[in-house]
Structures are given as structure tokens and as C-alpha cells.
């Protein structure tokens, strides 16, 4: 499994594990999927207080494993992102995950709480050892500019954003901003939301051709394409151990320049939208 620098922190697996909706299926299968993912090197596990019982599922999956070998990320809801609310929410997530610290803690999206309050809470959590770093999710470049004015350089570890073959808006401004400031970009929903390209369509045909050349699956090729930039990591969700192993195998793939160009043409990024797409 290839690794990349996570902002101002350690190197982490380029392919991690997302957990949105993970609690809505079979609990035993979800735990097995997370365990298999960890075994294959996907030690970066992402969750959020908004994700129902996902934190509890993760706690079951990581029970008994060496904590230092895991990279756990959770998120605070904007409605809880006051100074006191952020700290309370973090402590609640720690109890649910049955761990003493998070490797990174994110503001889930921009809300009405002033950045000064949320950043002060993040800094306090770092000082107390409850989190190792902090970042954001669903922030456009303008939002990041405002946050940088409050936090200063070197504080924002990552920006987690929607990114898949048919939604490449972050390539216009977000990825360049993050690369300039040393911020990791974490792609959520990297297969789209129930709309992965069909092999019956032209883009899907190109994807299948490249997959065949690598003896890989189209989803593995999609992950390899999305993580081609030095700053980008991805967190696909897996509902089974087999699916987790399939995702992990993408961490070893390297596409040629011609393959990247073919996918770029098959799935054009399009014009920059007025607002950053998000789910």
C-alpha cells in the first residue's frame, strides 16, 4: 500500500476506509470489512458524529489492535462547532470509538460558528492530547482562505471533499490551494453516489479497457486516477471483506501518462462551478 503525507502529519495509506452508511447494513460484515481493510494496509479510517453508529462499529473493528498503527479521523457537526461544543463532541466521539485520541478531527462543513471559536477548540484539543491534528471537510478555496487567516500556515491538516470521475470540480481551485499550503486532500464518495460509470457508456468503456490492461477492476482504476496527484488520498467505503481487499489493491496501481490522458478525456472535469459540490 502506497502512503502519502497527511498534511503536516505522518504518512498514511493512500487508500483509506470511509464509513458513511456503514452502520445500516450487517454489523458483523461491516466489522469484517474494516478488519480486512486494516490487514491490507488501509489503516486510515474516517468517520463522523453524524454517521449514526459508525463510530461504534469502528470500535468493535479496532478492539485489540495496536492503536499506534491506526489513523483515526472523525468530524464535528457545524451545529456543535462552538469552542465548548467542539470539545464536548470530540470527547463523545472518543468514548464511542473507545480510544484516547483522534489522529485528525474535522469540521464537517462550514456553519454559523465563527472560525475563531472552532480553531480555538481544535488547538485546545491538540494541547490536551485528544487530537493530533485538525482539518476541514467540504471547504472551497475561498473558505480555506478565510480559515487560513484565522489559523495561520501549517495548522490545517486536510480538506475532505467530494471527488469522483464524474465530479472533478476540486481540480480547479481546491487541489491547487491545498498543494500550495501543504494540506492533504481526502476524496470522499470516490465511486460517486450510486452512479459509478457503466461499461455500456463511452467513459465506462475507456475505464474497462484500462482495467483489462492492468488486470484490475474499474473501481481500482478509478481510485488510481483520483489519487494520481501528490496531495490526494481516497476513502472508499466497503460493505464486505472482499470489497475492502478490492479497494486496497488500488493502492499498488500506477497509471501511465497515456492512461491518465484517456481518462481525463473520457471524464472531463468541466467548467468551475459557482459553489463546491458536496453530499
PDB file of C-alpha atoms in Angstrom, residues 81 107 238:
ATOM      1  CA  UNK A  81     -18.642  23.732  16.410  1.00  0.00           C
ATOM      2  CA  UNK A 107     -15.167  20.465  10.903  1.00  0.00           C
ATOM      3  CA  UNK A 238     -16.616  -1.282   1.717  1.00  0.00           C
TER       4      UNK A 238
END
